[in-house]
Each structure stands twice: as structure tokens, then as C-alpha cells.
Amino acid sequence: MNVTAGLSLAMTGLIGLPAFAAELGCAHYAAFKKLPAGFQEIASGDLGGVESFVLSNGDCTCNNGPVIARRFGRPAPVGENWSCRHAIGDEVEVKQ
């Protein structure tokens, strides 16, 4: 009985693991100066002296928020150029 309960608890804990792992996988792009060729621009805008970009490869979506923050004198982590997360909704359609 305890083995079954433990196994059930372990399986419940793993259900959220793929999304968490994807977030960690996307986070490694933060330090890139330029994202790999597989990323496509899905949105952009002019914020008055600096452009905002959102790029996706269908798995991860990144924006240049840290660069924008530094440009406007706001705090941003050193060495971080992109804010990345797991792609959702229409962003997944970028994947070819």
C-alpha cells in the first residue's frame, strides 16, 4: 500500500515536469547576443529610441526585454539579452 501511494505521489509530481523543463531549456537563450537562425520574428515595435522584438522557434519565445530595460536605465541581469519562455498559442505554429 505504501509503495502504491509513493508511486502515485511521484507520478503526480512529474506531471508538471515537462513544462518546467521547457522553461529551463528556453532560459539558456538569455545570454545569446543573437538568437539562432531557427528563430523568426513574430512581433516588433518602436519604443522611442529602442526597438522591441519578439522571436520564436516554435518551442521557445524570446523578447529583448533586458536590453530595453538597460536602455531606459532599469535594472536587468548582467549578461542577459533575452527573456525567454516556452512558446504558447500561435507561437507554436512558427515551428516548421
XYZ file of C-alpha atoms in Angstrom:
96
model
C 0.000 0.000 0.000
C 2.802 2.471 0.845
C 4.614 1.660 -2.395
C 1.487 2.444 -4.423
C 0.919 5.718 -2.560
C 4.541 6.729 -3.037
C 4.460 5.894 -6.729
C 1.242 7.853 -7.169
C 2.774 10.865 -5.428
C 5.911 10.632 -7.564
C 3.866 10.478 -10.784
C 1.774 13.468 -9.708
C 4.973 15.442 -9.119
C 6.278 14.610 -12.586
C 3.180 15.842 -14.429
C 4.389 19.456 -14.293
C 7.956 18.480 -15.165
C 7.761 18.854 -18.995
C 6.618 22.490 -18.799
C 9.232 23.272 -16.136
C 11.949 21.549 -18.177
C 10.918 23.507 -21.280
C 11.213 26.773 -19.344
C 14.715 25.789 -18.222
C 15.561 24.786 -21.790
C 14.429 28.165 -23.100
C 16.313 30.092 -20.413
C 19.687 29.174 -21.914
C 18.994 31.578 -24.806
C 19.042 34.567 -22.411
C 22.792 35.124 -22.786
C 22.839 34.943 -26.590
C 23.569 38.236 -28.336
C 21.781 36.972 -31.454
C 19.311 34.094 -31.411
C 19.912 31.070 -33.703
C 18.655 31.085 -37.296
C 15.606 28.946 -36.413
C 14.017 31.881 -34.584
C 11.563 34.016 -36.555
C 10.348 37.490 -35.690
C 6.694 37.327 -34.659
C 6.324 40.899 -33.371
C 8.267 44.137 -33.153
C 7.719 47.736 -32.202
C 9.466 51.071 -31.715
C 9.590 52.246 -28.116
C 11.184 55.593 -28.901
C 14.880 55.079 -29.406
C 14.889 51.318 -28.985
C 13.089 48.559 -30.841
C 11.227 45.746 -29.140
C 11.487 42.305 -30.718
C 9.678 39.035 -30.038
C 11.094 35.964 -31.757
C 10.048 32.320 -31.619
C 11.263 28.985 -32.914
C 8.011 27.208 -32.054
C 9.447 25.761 -28.844
C 10.721 28.930 -27.170
C 9.648 32.557 -27.463
C 12.073 35.338 -26.538
C 11.872 39.115 -26.267
C 14.639 41.641 -25.820
C 13.179 42.993 -22.562
C 16.507 43.014 -20.681
C 18.115 45.159 -23.396
C 15.151 47.546 -23.314
C 15.306 47.747 -19.526
C 19.001 48.709 -19.604
C 18.357 51.255 -22.360
C 15.829 53.021 -20.118
C 18.052 52.779 -17.020
C 16.089 49.997 -15.352
C 17.780 47.036 -13.674
C 18.427 43.940 -15.769
C 20.621 40.910 -15.085
C 24.201 41.290 -16.315
C 24.854 39.203 -19.422
C 21.171 38.667 -20.151
C 19.954 39.916 -23.542
C 16.729 37.953 -23.933
C 13.808 36.977 -21.743
C 12.689 33.529 -22.927
C 9.858 31.156 -22.089
C 8.076 28.134 -23.542
C 6.094 29.033 -26.704
C 2.305 29.056 -26.346
C -0.713 29.500 -28.636
C 0.078 30.838 -32.111
C 3.794 30.957 -31.270
C 3.955 27.166 -31.592
C 2.879 27.453 -35.249
C 6.247 29.027 -36.077
C 7.771 25.540 -35.894
C 8.367 24.099 -39.354
